[in-house]
Coordinates of N, CA and C in Angstrom, one line a residue:
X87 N 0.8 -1.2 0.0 CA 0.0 0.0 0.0 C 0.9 1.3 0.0
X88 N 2.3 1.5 0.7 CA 2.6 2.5 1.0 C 3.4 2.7 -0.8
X89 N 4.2 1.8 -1.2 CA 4.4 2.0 -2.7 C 3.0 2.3 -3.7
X90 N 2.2 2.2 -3.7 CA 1.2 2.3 -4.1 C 1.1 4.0 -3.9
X91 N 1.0 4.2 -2.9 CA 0.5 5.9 -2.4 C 2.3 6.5 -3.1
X92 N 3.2 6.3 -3.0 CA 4.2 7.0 -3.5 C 4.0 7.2 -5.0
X93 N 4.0 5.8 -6.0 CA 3.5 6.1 -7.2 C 2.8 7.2 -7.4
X94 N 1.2 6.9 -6.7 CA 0.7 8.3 -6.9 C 0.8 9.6 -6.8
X95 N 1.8 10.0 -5.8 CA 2.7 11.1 -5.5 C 3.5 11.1 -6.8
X96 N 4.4 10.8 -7.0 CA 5.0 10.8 -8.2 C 4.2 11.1 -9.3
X97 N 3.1 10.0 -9.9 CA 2.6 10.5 -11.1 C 2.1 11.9 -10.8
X98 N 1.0 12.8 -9.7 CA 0.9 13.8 -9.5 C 1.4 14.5 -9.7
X99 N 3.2 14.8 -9.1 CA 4.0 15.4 -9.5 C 4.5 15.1 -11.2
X100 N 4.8 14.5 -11.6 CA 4.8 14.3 -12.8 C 3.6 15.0 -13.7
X101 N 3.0 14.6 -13.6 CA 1.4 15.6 -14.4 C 1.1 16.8 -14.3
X102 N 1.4 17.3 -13.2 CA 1.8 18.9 -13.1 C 2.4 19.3 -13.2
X103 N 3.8 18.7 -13.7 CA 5.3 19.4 -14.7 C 4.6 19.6 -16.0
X104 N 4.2 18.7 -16.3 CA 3.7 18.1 -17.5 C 2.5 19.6 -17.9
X105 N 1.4 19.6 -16.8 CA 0.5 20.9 -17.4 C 1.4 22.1 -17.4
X106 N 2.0 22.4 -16.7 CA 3.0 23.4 -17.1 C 3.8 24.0 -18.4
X107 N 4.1 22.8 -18.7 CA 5.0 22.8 -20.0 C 3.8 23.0 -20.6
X108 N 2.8 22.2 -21.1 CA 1.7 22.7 -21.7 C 1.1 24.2 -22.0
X109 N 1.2 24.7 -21.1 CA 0.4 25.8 -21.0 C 1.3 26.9 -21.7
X110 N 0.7 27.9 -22.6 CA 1.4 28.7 -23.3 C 1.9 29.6 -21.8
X111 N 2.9 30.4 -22.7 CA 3.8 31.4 -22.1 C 2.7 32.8 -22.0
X112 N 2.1 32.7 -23.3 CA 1.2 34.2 -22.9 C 0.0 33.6 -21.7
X113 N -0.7 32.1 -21.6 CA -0.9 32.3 -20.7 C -1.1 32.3 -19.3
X114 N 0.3 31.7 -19.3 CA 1.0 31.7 -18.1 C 1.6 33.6 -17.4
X115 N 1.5 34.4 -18.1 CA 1.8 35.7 -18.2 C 0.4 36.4 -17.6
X116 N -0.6 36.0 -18.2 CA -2.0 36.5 -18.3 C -2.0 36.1 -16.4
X117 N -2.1 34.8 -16.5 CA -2.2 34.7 -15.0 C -1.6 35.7 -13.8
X118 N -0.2 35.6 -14.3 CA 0.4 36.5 -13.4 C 0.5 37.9 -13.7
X119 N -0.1 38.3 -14.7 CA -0.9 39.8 -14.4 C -2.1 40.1 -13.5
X120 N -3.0 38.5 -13.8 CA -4.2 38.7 -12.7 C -4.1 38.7 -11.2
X121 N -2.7 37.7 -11.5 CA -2.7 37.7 -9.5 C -2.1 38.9 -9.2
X122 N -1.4 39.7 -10.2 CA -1.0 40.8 -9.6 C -2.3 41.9 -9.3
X123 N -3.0 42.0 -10.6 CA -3.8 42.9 -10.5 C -5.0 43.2 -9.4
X124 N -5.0 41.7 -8.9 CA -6.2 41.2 -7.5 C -5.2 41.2 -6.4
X125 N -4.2 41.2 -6.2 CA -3.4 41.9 -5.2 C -3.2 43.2 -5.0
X126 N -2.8 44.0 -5.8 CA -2.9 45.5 -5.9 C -4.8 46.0 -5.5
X127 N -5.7 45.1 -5.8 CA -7.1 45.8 -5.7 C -7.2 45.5 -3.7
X128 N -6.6 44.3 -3.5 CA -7.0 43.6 -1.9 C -6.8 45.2 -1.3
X129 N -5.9 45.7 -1.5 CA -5.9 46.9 -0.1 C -6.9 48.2 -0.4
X130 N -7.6 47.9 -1.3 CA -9.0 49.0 -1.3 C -10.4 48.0 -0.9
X131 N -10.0 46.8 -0.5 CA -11.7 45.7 -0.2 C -11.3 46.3 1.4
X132 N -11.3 46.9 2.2 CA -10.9 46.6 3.7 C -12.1 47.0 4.1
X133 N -13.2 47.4 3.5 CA -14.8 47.1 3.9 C -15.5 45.6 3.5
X134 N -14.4 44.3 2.9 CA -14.9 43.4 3.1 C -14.0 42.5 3.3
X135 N -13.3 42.5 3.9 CA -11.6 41.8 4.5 C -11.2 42.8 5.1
X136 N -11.1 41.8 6.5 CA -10.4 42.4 7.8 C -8.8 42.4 7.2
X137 N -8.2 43.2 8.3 CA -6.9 43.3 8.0 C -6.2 41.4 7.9
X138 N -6.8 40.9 8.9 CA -6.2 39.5 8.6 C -5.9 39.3 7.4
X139 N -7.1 39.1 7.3 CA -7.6 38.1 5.4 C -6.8 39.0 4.5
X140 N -7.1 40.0 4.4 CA -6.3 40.8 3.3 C -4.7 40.4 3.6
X141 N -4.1 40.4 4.4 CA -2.9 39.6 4.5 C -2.6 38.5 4.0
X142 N -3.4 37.3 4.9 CA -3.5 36.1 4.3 C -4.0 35.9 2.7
X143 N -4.7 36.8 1.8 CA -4.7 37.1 0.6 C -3.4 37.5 0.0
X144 N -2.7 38.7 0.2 CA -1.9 39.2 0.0 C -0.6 38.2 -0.2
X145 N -0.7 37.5 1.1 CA 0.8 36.4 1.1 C 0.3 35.5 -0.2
X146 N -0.9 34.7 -0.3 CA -0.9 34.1 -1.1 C -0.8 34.5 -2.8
X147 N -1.4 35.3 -3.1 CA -1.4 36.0 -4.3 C 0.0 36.4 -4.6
X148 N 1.0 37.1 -3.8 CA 2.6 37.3 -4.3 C 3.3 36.0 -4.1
X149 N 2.8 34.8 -3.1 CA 3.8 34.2 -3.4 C 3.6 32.8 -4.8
X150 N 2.1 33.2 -5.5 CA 2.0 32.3 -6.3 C 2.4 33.5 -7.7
X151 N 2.7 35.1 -7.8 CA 2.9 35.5 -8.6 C 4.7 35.2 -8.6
X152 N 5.1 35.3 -7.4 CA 6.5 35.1 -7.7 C 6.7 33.3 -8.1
X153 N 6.6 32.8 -7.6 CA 6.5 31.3 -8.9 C 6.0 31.4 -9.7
X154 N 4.9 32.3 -10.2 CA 4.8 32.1 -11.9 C 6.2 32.6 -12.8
X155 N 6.5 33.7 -12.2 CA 7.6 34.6 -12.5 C 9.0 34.2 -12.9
X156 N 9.6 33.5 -11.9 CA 10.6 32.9 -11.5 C 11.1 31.6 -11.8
X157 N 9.7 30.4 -11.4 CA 9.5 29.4 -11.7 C 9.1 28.8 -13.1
X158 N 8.2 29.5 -13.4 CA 8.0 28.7 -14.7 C 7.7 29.7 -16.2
X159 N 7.6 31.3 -15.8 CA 8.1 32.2 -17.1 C 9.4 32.3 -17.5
X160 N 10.3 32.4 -16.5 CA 11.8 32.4 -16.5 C 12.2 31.5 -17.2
X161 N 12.2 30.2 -16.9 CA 12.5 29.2 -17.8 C 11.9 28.9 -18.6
X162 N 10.8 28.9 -18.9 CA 10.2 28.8 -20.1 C 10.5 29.6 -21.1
X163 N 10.6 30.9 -20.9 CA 11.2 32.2 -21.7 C 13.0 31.4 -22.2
X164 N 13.9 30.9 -21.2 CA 14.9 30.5 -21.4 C 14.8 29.2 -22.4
X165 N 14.0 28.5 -22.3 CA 14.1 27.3 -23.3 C 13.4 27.9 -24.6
X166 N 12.4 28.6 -24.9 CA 11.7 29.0 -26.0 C 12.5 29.8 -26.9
X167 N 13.7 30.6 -25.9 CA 14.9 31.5 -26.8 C 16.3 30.5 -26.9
X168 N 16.5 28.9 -26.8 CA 17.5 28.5 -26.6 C 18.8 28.8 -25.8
X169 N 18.1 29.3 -24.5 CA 18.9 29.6 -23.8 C 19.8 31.0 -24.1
X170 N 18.9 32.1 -24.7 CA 19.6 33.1 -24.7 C 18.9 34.1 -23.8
X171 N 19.5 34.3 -22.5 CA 19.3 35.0 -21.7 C 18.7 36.9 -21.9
X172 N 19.8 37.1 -23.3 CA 19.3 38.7 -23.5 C 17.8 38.3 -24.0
X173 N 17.5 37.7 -25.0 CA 16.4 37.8 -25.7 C 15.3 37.2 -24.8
X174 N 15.3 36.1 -23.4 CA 14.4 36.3 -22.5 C 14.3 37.3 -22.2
X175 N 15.2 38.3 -21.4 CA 14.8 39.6 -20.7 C 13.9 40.6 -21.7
X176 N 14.3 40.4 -23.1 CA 13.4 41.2 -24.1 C 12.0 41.4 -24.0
X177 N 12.2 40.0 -24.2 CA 10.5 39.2 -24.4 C 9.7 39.6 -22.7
X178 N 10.1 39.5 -22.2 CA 9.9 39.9 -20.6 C 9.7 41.5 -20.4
X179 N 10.1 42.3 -20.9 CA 10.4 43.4 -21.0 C 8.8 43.8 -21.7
X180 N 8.8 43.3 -22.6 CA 7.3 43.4 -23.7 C 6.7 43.0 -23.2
X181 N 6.1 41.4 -22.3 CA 5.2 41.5 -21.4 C 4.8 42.4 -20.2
X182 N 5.6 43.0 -20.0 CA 5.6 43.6 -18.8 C 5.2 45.7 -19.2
X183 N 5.1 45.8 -20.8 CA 4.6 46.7 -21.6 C 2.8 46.4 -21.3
X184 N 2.9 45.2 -21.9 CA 1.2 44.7 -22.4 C 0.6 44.4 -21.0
X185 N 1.4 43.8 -19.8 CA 0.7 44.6 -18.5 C 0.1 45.7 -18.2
X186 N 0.4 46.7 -18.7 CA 0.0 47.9 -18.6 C -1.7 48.1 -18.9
X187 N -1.4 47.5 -20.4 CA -2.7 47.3 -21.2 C -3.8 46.6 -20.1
X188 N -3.5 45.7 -20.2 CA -4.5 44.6 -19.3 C -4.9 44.9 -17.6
X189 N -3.8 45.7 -17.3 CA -4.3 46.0 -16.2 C -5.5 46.8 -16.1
X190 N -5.1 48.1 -17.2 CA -5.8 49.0 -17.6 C -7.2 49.0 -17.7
X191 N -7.0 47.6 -18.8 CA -8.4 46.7 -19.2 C -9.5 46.3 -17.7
X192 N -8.8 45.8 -16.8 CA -9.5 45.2 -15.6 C -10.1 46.0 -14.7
X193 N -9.0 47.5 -14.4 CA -9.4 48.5 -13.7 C -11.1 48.7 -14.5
X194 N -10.9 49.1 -15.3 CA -11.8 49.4 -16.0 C -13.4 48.7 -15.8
X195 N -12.9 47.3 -16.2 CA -14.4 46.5 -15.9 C -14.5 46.4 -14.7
X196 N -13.5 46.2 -13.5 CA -13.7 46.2 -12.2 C -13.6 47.0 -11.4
X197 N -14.1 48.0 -11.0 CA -13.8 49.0 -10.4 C -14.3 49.0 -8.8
X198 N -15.0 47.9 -8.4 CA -15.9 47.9 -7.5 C -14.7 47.4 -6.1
X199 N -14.8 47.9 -5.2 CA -13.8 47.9 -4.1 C -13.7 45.5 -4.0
X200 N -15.2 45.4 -4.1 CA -15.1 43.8 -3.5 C -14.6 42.9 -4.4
X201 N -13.7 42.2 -4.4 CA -12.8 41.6 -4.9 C -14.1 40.1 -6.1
X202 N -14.4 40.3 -7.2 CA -15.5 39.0 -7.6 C -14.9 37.8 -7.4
X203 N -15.8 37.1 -7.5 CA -15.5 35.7 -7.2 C -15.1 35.4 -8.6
X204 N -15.0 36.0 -9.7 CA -14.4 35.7 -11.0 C -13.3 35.9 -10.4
X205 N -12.3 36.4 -9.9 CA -10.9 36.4 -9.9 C -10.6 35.6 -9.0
X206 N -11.1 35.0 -8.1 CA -10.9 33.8 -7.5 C -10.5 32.3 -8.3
X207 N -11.8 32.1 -9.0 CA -12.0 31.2 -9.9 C -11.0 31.4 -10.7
X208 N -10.7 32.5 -11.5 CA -9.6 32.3 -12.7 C -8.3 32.3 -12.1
X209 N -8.2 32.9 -11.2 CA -7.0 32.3 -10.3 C -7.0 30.8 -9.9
X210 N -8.1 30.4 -9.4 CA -7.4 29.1 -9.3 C -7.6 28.0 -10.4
X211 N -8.1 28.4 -11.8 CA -7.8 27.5 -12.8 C -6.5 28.0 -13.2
X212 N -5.8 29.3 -13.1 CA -4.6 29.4 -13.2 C -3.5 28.8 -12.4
X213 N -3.8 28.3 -11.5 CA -3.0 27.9 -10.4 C -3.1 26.2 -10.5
X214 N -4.6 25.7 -11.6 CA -4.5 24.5 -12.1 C -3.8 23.7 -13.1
X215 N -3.2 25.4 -14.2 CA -3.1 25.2 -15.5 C -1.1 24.6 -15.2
X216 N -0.4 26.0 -14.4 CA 0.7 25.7 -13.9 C 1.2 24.8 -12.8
X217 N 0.5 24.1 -12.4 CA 0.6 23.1 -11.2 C 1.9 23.7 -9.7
X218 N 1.5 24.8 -9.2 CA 1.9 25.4 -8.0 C 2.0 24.2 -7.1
X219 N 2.8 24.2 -6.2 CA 2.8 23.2 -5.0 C 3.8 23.6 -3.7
X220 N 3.6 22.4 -3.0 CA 3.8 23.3 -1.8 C 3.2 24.0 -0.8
X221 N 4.3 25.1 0.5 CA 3.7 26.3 0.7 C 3.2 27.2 -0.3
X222 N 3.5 27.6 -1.7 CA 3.0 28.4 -2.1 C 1.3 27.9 -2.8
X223 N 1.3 26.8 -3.2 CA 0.1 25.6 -3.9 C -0.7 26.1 -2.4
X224 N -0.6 26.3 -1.1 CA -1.3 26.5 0.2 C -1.7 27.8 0.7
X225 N -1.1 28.4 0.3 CA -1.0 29.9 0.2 C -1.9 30.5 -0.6
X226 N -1.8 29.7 -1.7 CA -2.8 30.4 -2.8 C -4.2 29.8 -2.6
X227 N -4.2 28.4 -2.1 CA -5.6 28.1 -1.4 C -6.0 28.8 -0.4
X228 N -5.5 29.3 0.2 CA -6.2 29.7 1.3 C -6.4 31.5 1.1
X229 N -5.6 31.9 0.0 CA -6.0 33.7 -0.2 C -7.5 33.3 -1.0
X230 N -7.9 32.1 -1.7 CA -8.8 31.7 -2.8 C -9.8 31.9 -2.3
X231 N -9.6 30.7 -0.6 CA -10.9 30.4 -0.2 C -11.2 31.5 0.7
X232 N -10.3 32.4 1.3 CA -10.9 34.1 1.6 C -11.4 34.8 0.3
X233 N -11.0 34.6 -0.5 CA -11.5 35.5 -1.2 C -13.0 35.3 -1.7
X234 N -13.3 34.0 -1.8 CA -14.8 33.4 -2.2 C -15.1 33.1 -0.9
X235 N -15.2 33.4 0.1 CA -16.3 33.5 1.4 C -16.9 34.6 1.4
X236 N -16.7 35.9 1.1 CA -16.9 37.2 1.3 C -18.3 37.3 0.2

């Protein structure tokens, strides 16, 4: 039984390397403009999240935007340019242009202080598409499920 339950561990981990690589680079990008942009809005909900939650939001949402970042744009940007480091930072440079755009875009349709439960939800099919784990895979569950109680 206990080889049995490791396998399973394993293939897990294995299948969520696996959706990773899958998942495009713009939308792996997209994600982590949203956890940014729902991070940046958390400190104007504080009429519906106590200072806790908004913390406990906060930790989660930076620490699953810095693994998208670090973890799996970084290198993915690195293997998609053969390992040329300047021309990642380029390409990175231009996402980080078209952030602008999109943030822009969201302000826009969302302007309302309370955080929707659409950005919960697309956060955590984001958080399904890249396979997060861990404290940060925990982190981001638990900013989720504050954020969809409210």
């Amino acid at each position: 039984m206990r080889v049995y339950g490791r396998i399973v561990v394993i293939a897990g981990l294995m299948g969520s390397s696996m959706l990773a690589s899958a998942t495009s680079i713009n939308e792996i990008h997209s994600c982590l403009v949203l956890t940014n942009f729902v991070d940046s809005k958390i400190s104007g909900a504080s009429n519906t999240y106590s200072k806790e939650e908004m913390a406990l939001i906060h930790l989660g949402l930076r620490r699953y935007g810095n693994y998208l970042d670090h973890d799996v744009i970084d290198p993915k940007l690195l293997k998609l340019y053969g390992g040329n480091a300047s021309q990642a930072e380029l390409m990175k440079k231009l996402f980080s242009r078209q952030q602008a755009s999109f943030i822009h875009y969201l302000s826009d349709r969302y302007s309302e202080d309370k955080i929707p439960t659409d950005y919960a939800i697309a956060i955590k099919e984001c958080s399904i598409k890249t396979g997060s784990q861990g404290d940060t895979a925990l982190a981001l569950k638990k900013a989720i499920n504050t954020m969809t109680k409210h």
